[in-house]
Every structure is written in structure tokens, then in C-alpha cells.
mmCIF file of C-alpha atoms in Angstrom:
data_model
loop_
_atom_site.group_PDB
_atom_site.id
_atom_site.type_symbol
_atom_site.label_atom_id
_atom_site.label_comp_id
_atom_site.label_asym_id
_atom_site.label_seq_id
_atom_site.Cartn_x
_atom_site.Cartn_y
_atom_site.Cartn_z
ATOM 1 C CA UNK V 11 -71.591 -24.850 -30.043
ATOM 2 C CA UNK V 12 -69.302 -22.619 -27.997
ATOM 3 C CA UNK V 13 -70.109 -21.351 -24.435
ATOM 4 C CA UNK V 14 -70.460 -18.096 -25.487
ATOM 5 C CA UNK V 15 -73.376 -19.160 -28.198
ATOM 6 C CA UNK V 16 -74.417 -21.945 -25.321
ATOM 7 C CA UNK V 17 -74.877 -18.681 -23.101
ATOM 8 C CA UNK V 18 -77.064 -16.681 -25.639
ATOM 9 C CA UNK V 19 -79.286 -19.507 -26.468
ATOM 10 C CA UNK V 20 -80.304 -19.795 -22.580
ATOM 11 C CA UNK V 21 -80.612 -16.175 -22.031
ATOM 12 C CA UNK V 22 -83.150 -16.109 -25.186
ATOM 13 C CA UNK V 23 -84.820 -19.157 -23.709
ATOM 14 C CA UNK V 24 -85.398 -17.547 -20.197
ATOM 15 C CA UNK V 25 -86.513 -14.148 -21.522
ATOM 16 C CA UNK V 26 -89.306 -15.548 -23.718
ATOM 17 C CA UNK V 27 -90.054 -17.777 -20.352
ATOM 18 C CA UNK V 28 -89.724 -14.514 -18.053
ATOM 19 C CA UNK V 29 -92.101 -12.884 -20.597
ATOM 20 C CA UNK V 30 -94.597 -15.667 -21.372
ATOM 21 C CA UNK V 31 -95.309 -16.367 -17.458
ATOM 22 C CA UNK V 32 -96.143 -12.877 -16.395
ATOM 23 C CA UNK V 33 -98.516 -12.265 -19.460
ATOM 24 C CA UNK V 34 -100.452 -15.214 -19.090
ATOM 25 C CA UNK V 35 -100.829 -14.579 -15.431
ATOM 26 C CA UNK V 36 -102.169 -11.085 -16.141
ATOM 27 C CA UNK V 37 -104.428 -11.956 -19.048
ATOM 28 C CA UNK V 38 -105.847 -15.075 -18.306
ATOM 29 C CA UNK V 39 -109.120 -13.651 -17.742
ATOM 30 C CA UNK V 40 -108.870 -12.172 -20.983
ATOM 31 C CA UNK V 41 -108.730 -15.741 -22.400
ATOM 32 C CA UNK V 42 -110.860 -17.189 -20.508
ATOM 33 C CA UNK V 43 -114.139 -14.651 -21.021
ATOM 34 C CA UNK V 44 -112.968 -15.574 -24.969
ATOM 35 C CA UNK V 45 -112.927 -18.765 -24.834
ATOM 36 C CA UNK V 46 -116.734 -19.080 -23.367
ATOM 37 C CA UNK V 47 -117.735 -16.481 -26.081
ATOM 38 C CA UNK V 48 -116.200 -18.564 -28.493
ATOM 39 C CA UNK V 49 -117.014 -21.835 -27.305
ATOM 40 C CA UNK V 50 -120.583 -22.668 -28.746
ATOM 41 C CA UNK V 51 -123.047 -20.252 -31.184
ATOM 42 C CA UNK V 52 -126.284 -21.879 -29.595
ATOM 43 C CA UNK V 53 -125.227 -21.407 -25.999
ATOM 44 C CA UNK V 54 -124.420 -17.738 -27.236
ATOM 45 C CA UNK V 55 -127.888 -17.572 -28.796
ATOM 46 C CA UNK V 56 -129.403 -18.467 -25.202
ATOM 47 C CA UNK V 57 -127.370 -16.554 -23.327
ATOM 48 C CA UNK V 58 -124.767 -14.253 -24.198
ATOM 49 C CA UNK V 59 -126.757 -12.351 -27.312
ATOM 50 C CA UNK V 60 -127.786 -9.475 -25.090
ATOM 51 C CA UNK V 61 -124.481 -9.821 -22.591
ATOM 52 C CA UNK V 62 -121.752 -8.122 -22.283
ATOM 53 C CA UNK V 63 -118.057 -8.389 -22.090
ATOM 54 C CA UNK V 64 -118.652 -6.907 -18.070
ATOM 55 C CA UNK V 65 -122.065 -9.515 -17.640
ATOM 56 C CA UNK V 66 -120.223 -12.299 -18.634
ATOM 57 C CA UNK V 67 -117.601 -11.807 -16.222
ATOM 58 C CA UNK V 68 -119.867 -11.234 -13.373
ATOM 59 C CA UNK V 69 -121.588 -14.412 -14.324
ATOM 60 C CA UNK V 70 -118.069 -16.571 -14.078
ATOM 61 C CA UNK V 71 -117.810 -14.950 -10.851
ATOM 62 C CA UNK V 72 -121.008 -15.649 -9.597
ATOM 63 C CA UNK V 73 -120.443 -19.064 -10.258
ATOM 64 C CA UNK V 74 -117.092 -19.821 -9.364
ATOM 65 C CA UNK V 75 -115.748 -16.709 -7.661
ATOM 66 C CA UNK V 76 -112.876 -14.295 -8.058
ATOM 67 C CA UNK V 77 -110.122 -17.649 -9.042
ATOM 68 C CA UNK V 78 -113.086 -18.255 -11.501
ATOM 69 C CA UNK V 79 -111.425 -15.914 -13.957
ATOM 70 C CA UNK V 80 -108.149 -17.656 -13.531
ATOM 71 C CA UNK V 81 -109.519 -20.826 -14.425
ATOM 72 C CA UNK V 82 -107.258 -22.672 -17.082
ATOM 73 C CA UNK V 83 -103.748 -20.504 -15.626
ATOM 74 C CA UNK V 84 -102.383 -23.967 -14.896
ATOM 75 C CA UNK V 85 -102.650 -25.063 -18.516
ATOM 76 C CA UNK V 86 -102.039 -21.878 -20.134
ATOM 77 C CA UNK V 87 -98.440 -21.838 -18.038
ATOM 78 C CA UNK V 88 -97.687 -25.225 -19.479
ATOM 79 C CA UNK V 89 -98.733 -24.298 -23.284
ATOM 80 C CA UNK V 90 -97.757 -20.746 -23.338
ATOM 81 C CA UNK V 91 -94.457 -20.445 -20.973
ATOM 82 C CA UNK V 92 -92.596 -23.223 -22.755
ATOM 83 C CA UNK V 93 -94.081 -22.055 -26.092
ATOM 84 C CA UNK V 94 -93.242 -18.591 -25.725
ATOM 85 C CA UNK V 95 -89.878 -19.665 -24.635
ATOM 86 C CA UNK V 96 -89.493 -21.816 -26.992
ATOM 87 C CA UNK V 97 -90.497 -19.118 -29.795
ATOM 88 C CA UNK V 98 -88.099 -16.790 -28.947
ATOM 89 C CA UNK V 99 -85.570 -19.390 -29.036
ATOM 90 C CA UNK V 100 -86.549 -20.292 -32.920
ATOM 91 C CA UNK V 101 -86.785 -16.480 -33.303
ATOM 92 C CA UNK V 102 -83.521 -15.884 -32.272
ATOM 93 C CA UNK V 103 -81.746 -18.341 -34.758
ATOM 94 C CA UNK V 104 -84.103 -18.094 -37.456
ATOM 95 C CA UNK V 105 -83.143 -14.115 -37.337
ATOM 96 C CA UNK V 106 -79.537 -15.221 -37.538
ATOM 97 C CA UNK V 107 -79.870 -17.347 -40.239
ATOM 98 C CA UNK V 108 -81.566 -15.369 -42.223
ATOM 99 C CA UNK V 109 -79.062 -12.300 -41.472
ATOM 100 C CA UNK V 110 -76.343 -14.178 -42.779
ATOM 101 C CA UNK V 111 -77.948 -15.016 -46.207
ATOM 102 C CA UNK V 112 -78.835 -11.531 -46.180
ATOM 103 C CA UNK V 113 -75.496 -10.300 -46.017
ATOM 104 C CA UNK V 114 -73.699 -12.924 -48.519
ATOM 105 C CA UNK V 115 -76.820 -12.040 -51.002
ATOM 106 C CA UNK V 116 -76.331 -8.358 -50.619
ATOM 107 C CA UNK V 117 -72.721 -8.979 -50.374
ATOM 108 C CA UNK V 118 -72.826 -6.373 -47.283
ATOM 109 C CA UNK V 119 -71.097 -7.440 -43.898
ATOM 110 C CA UNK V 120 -72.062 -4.912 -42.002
ATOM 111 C CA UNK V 121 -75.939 -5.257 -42.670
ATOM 112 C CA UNK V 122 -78.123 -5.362 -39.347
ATOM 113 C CA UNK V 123 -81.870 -4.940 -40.738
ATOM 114 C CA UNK V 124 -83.930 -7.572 -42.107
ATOM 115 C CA UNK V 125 -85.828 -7.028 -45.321
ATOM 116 C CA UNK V 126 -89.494 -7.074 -44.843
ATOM 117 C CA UNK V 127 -90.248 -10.394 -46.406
ATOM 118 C CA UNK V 128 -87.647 -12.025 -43.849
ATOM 119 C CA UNK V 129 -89.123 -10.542 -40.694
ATOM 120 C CA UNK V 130 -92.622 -12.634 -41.864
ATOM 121 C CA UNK V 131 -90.951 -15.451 -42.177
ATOM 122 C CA UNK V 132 -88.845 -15.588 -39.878
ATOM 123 C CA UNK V 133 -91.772 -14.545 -37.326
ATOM 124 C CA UNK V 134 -94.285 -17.093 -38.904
ATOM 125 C CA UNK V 135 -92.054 -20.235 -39.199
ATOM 126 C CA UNK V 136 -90.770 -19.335 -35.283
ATOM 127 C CA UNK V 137 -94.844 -19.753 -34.037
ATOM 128 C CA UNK V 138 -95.559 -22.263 -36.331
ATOM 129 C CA UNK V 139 -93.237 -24.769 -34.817
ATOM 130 C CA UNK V 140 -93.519 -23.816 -31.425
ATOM 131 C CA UNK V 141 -96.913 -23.565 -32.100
ATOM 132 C CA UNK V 142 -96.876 -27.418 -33.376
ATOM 133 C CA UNK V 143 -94.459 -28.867 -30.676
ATOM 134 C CA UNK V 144 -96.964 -27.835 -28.118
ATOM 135 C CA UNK V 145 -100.104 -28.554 -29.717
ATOM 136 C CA UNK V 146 -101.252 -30.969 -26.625
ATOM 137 C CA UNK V 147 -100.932 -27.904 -24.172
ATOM 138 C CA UNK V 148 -102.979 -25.728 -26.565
ATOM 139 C CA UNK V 149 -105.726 -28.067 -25.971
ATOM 140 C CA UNK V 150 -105.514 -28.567 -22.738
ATOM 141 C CA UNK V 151 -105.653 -25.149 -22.272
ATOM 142 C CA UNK V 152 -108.947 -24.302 -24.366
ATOM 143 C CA UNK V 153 -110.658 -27.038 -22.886
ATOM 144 C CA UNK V 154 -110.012 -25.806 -19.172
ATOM 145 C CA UNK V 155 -110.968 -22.569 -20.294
ATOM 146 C CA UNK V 156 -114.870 -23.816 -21.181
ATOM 147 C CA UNK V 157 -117.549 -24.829 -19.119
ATOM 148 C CA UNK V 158 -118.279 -27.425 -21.430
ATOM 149 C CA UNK V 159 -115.378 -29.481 -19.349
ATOM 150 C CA UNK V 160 -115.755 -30.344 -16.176
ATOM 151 C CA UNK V 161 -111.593 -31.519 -15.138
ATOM 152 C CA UNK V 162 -110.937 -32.293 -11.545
ATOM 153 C CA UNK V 163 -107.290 -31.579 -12.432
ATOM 154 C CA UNK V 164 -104.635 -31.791 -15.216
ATOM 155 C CA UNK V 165 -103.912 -35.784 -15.078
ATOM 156 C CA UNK V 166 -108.091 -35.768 -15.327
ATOM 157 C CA UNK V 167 -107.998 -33.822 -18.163
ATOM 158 C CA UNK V 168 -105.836 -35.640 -20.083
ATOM 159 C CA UNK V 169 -107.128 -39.185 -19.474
ATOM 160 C CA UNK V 170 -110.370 -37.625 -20.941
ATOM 161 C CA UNK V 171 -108.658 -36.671 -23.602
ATOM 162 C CA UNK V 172 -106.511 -39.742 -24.559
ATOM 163 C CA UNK V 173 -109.701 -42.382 -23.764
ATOM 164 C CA UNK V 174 -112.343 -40.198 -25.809
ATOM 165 C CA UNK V 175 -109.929 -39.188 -28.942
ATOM 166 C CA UNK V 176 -106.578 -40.985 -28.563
ATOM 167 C CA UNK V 177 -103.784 -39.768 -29.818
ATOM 168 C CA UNK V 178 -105.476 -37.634 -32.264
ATOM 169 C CA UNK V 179 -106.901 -35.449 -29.725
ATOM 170 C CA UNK V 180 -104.356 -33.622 -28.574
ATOM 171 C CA UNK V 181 -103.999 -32.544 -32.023
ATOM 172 C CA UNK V 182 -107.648 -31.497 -32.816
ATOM 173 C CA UNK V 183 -107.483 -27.760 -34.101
ATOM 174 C CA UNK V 184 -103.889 -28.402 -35.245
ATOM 175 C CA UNK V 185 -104.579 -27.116 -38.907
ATOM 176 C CA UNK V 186 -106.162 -23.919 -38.113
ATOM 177 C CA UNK V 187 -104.159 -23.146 -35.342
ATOM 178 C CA UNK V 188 -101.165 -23.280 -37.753
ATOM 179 C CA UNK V 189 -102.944 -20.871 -40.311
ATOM 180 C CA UNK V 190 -103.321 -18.485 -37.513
ATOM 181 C CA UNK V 191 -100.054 -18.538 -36.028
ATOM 182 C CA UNK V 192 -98.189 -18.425 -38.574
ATOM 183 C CA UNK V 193 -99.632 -15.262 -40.701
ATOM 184 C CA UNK V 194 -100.023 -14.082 -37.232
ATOM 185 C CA UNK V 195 -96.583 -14.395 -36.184
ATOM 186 C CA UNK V 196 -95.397 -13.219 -39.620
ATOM 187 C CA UNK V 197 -97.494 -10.042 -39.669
ATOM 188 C CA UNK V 198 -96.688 -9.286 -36.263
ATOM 189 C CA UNK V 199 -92.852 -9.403 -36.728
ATOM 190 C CA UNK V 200 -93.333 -7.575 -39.953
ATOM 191 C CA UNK V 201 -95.356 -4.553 -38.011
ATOM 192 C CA UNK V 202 -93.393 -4.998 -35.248
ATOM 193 C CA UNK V 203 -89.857 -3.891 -37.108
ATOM 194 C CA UNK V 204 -91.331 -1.521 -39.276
ATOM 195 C CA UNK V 205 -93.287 0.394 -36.951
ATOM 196 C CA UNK V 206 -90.406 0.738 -34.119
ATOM 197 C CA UNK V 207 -88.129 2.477 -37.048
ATOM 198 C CA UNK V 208 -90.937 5.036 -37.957
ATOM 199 C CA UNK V 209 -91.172 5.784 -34.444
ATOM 200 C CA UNK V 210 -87.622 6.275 -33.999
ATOM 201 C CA UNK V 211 -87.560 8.511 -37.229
ATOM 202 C CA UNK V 212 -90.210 10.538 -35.703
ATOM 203 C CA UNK V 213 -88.805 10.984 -33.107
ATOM 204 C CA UNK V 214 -85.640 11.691 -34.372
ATOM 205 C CA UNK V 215 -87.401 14.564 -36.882
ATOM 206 C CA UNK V 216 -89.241 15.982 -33.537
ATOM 207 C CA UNK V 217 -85.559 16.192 -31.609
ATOM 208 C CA UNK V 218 -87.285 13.967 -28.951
ATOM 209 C CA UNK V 219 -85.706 11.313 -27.124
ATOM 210 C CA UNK V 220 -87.776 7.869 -26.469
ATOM 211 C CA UNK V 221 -87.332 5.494 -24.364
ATOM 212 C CA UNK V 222 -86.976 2.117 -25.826
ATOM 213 C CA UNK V 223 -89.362 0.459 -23.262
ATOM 214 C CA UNK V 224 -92.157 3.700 -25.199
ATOM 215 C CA UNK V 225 -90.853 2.137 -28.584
ATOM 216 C CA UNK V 226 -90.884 -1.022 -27.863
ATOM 217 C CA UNK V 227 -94.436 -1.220 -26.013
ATOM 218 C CA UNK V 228 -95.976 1.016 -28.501
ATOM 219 C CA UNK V 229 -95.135 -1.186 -31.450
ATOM 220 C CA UNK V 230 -96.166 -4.464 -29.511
ATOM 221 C CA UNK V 231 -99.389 -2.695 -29.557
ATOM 222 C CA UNK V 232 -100.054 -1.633 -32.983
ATOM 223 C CA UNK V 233 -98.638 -4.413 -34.296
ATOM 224 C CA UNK V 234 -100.584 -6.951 -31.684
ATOM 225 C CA UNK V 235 -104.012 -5.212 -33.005
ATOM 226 C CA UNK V 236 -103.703 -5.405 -36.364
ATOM 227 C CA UNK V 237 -102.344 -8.840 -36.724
ATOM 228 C CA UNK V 238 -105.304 -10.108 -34.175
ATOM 229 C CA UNK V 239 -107.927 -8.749 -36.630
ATOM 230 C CA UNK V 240 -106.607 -10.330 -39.683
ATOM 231 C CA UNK V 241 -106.391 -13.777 -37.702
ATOM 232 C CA UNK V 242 -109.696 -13.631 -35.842
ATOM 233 C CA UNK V 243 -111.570 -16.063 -38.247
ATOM 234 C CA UNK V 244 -109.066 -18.804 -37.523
ATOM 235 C CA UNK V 245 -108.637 -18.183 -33.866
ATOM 236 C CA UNK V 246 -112.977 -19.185 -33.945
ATOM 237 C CA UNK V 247 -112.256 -22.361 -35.461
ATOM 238 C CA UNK V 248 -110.096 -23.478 -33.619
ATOM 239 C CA UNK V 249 -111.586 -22.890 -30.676
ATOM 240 C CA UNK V 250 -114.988 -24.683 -31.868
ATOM 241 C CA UNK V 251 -112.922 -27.630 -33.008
ATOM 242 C CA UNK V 252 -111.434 -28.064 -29.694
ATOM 243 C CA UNK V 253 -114.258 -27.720 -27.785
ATOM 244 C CA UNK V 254 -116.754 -29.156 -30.002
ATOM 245 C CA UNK V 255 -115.095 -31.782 -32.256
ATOM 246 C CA UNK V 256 -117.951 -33.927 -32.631
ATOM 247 C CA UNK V 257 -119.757 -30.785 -34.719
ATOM 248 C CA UNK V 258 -116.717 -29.298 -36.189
ATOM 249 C CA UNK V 259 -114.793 -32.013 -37.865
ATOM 250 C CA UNK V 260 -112.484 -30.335 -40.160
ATOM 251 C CA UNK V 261 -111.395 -26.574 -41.134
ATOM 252 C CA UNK V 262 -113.404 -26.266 -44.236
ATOM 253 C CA UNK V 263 -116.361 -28.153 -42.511
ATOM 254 C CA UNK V 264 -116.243 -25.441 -39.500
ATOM 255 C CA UNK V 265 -115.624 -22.579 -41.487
ATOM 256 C CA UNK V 266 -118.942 -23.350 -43.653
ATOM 257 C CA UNK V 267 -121.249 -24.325 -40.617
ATOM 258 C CA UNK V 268 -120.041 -20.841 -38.601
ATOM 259 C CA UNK V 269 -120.673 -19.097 -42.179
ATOM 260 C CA UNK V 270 -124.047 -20.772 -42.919
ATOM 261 C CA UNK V 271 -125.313 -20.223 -38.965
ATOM 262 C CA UNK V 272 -123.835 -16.983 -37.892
ATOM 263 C CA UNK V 273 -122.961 -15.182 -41.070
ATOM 264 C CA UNK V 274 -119.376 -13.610 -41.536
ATOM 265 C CA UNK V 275 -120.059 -11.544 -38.100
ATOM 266 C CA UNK V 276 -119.530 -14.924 -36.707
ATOM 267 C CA UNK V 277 -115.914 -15.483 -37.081
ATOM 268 C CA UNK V 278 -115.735 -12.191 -35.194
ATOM 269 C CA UNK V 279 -116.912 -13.362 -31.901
ATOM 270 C CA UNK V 280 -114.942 -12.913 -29.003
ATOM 271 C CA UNK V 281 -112.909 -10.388 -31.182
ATOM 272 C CA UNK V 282 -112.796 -7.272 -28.740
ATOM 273 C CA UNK V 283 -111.472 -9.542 -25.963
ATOM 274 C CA UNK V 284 -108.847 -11.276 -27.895
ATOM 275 C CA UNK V 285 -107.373 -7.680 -29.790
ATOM 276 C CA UNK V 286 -107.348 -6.209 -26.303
ATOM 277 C CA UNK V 287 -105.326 -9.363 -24.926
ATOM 278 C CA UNK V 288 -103.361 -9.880 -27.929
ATOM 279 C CA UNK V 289 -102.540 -5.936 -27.769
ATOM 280 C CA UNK V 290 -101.786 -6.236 -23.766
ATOM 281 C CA UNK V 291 -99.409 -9.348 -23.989
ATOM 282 C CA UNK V 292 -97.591 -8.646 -27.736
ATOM 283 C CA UNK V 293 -96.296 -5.493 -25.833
ATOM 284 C CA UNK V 294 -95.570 -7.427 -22.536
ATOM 285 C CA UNK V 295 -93.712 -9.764 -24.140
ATOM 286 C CA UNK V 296 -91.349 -7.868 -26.427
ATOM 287 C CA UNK V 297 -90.857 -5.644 -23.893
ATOM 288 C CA UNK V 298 -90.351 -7.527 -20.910
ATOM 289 C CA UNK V 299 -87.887 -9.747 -24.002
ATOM 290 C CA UNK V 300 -85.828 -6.810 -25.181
ATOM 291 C CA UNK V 301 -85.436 -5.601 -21.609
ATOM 292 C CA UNK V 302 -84.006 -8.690 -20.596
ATOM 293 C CA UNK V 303 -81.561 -8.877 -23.882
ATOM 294 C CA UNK V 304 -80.484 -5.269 -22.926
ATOM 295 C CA UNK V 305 -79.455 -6.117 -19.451
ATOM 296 C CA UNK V 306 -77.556 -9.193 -20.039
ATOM 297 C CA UNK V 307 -76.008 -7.571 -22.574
ATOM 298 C CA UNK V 308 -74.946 -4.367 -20.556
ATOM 299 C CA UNK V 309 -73.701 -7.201 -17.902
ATOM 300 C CA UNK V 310 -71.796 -8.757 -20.697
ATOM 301 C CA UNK V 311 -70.031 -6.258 -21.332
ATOM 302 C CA UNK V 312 -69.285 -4.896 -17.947
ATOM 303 C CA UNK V 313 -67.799 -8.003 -16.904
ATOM 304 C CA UNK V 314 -65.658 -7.529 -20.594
ATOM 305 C CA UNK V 315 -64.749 -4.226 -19.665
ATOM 306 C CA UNK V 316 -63.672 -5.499 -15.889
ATOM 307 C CA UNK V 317 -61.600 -8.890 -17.173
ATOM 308 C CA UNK V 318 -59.765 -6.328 -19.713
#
């Protein structure tokens, strides 16, 4: 690998860093307030069936304070900065690849856009191996996140882990993570790239002039939403098998005890907290990503411009 490509490989790496730190900082309470919604259907049968979003809050901050909400930041850096970082990264050269056989296929050189069907997978098999390289973080993270945990610290956490599950538990929730992430990732790119060109040929048709920041933010949104509610039912499986993995065992086995117990409304729990998170950080990140790609790019080629 050149210098050059060297170069653009770290600059993709420390955008989707840049990007993943500052959302989870932002919306960890988001997760958090989730997570304890999500975490057991008895506990929300005692005491969350006639809470709210706002009373559940005010009782994490009753107990623990303010920093309550920002419980779990620690673990969500180390699952989500790497992991974003390291999705970009995947993103980046999976999009390349894929260009290329686009344009021998099409026999068309000069082709920039992705079909459809490449922007899902190219977005789905990006998260999915992130996703999979850091599993153990994801864990760690949900775990920190409930009150069903009481960790004096990261090294505490993850003796717990190893001398109650082994190896295996830093893995538990691997399956439907995957099945989320992946159609998750795959509808979100898909979305993402369709609904930033209508928006440009709107605007174009209404002779107005957006700001790519509006375009990009807008479609993080959209896209973020929709994708969230098609992947809700996976996201509540995974968080009981993490949390729980003595009761939920396996996918089918969790999916079939939430059904039985809670009905299809269920899978939905913890849904409004999770779109409006999702919605939040899928802009943030893209955003915060493209900017950063613009502006080493307009450096690029000052410096061009200045050595010529």
C-alpha cells in the first residue's frame, strides 16, 4: 500500500473515531434509560408499567445522581469508538471494492454511484464485522448499563465475566446482535444514499441551495428512524441475553419466551428511546464523518495546488 492510500485509510479511521466519541458522549443517557427498560419484563411489570421515559430518569438520578445517566460511558467508548472507527474503515474499502466491480460489470469508468443492492451490502457486511471483532466491548457495555450489575470498575467487570461464563461470555448475544447490525447497517446505507439524492433533486427543482451538513444530517435522520424500527425486535434480545443469560439461552428460545410473556408489543420496549438515539447519533456520525472527509480533502488539495 502506497502512502497516499496509507494516508486515506487513517483519515477514515480517525473520522469514524472523531464521530463515534462525541455521539456516545452525548447519548449515553439515551442508552442507558434503554438498556434498564430493556433489561428484565418482570422488573418492568413492578416498576416501570406506569413510568415514563422522564420518571425513569429521575429515578437513576435519585439514586445515583446526575453521572448516574453516564453510567456505562467508559465501556461504550471502548465498544463504540473503536467500532465505529473501525466501521468506517471496512466501509470505506468495501465501497471501493464494490465500485470497481461496478464499473468493469457496467463496463463504465467513470461510474461514481452505487446500485442499491451494493449500498446494503456494503453497509451490512461493514457492521457485521466490526460488529463481531468487538463483541466483548458490546457486552461490557450492556452490562454496565443495568442495575442488575454491580462492577466496581472495568478489570471487575470482566473477571465476572470470564469466571461466571468463560470465554463464551463475552460472546453471549453474538447471534442476534449480528441479525441486527447487519440489516441495520444495510438498510441504513441503503436510505442513507437514496434519500441524500432526492434531497438534492429537490432542491435542485426548488432552485435552492443546501448545505451539505442540511443533507447530510437530514438523511442520517430518516434513514436512522426507519432502520431502528425494523431492527427493534433484535436489539430486545440481545439485550435480555446479555443481561439475563441464565433465562434467555438462545435466539429462538428468547424470541418465544418475550412472545409468549409480553406479546409482540414486547419486542418494542425501549423503542422510543433507541429511534430517538439511533436518529440523534446516525446523523452525528455521518455528519461529523463527511465533514471530516471534506476538509482533509480541501487540505489535500491545497497543499497540491501550493507544491504545483
Amino acid at each position: 500500500m502506497d502512502d497516499g492510500k496509507k494516508s486515506g485509510s487513517f483519515v477514515h479511521l480517525g473520522a469514524g473515531a472523531l464521530s463515534g466519541v462525541t455521539s456516545c458522549v452525548l447519548l449515553q443517557p439515551f442508552d442507558l434509560l434503554k438498556t434498564r427498560m430493556q433489561q428484565s419484563y418482570t422488573q418492568q411489570a413492578m416498576v416501570l408499567r406506569q413510568s415514563s421515559i422522564l420518571k425513569s430518569a429521575q429515578a437513576v438520578v435519585a439514586q445515583d445522581g446526575v453521572r448516574g445517566l453516564w453510567r456505562g460511558t467508559i465501556p461504550t467508548l471502548i465498544r463504540n469508538a473503536p467500532g465505529t472507527s473501525l466501521y468506517f474503515y471496512f466501509l470505506n474499502h468495501t465501497r471501493n471494492a464494490c465500485m470497481a466491480l461496478e464499473r468493469r460489470v457496467h463496463h463504465d469508468p467513470t461510474r461514481t454511484k452505487l446500485s442499491p443492492s451494493s449500498n446494503m451490502l456494503v453497509g451490512a457486511s461493514s457492521r457485521a464485522f466490526a460488529g463481531f471483532l468487538l463483541m466483548p466491548g458490546t457486552v461490557l457495555k450492556v452490562r454496565y448499563e443495568s442495575n442488575l450489575y454491580k462492577y466496581h470498575g472495568i478489570l471487575d467487570a470482566l473477571r465476572d465475566m470470564w469466571r461466571t461464563q468463560g470465554l463464551r461470555g463475552f460472546f453471549v448475544g453474538a447471534v442476534p446482535t449480528a441479525i441486527r447490525d447487519a440489516p441495520y447497517a444495510g438498510l441504513y446505507m441503503l436510505l442513507y444514499e437514496a434519500t441524500k439524492q432526492r434531497e438534492r433533486a429537490w432542491a435542485a427543482k426548488q432552485n435552492i441551495k443546501l448545505a451539505e451538513t442540511t443533507v447530510t444530517m437530514g438523511a442520517g435522520v430518516i434513514s436512522g428512524l426507519t432502520a431502528s424500527y425494523i431492527t427493534q425486535p433484535f436489539d430486545l434480545v440481545k439485550t435480555r441475553m446479555q443481561v439475563r443469560p441464565s433465562e434467555y439461552t438462545s435466539v429462538m428460545q428468547a424470541f418465544v419466551k418475550i412472545a409468549r410473556e409480553e406479546s409482540f408489543l414486547g419486542f418494542f420496549r425501549g423503542i422510543s428511546l433507541r429511534v430517538l438515539r439511533k436518529g440523534i447519533q446516525a446523523s452525528l456520525v455521518f455528519t461529523l464523518y463527511e465533514w471530516v472527509l471534506r476538509n482533509n480533502a480541501k487540505s489535500t488539495a491545497s497543499k497540491t495546488e501550493m507544491k504545483a
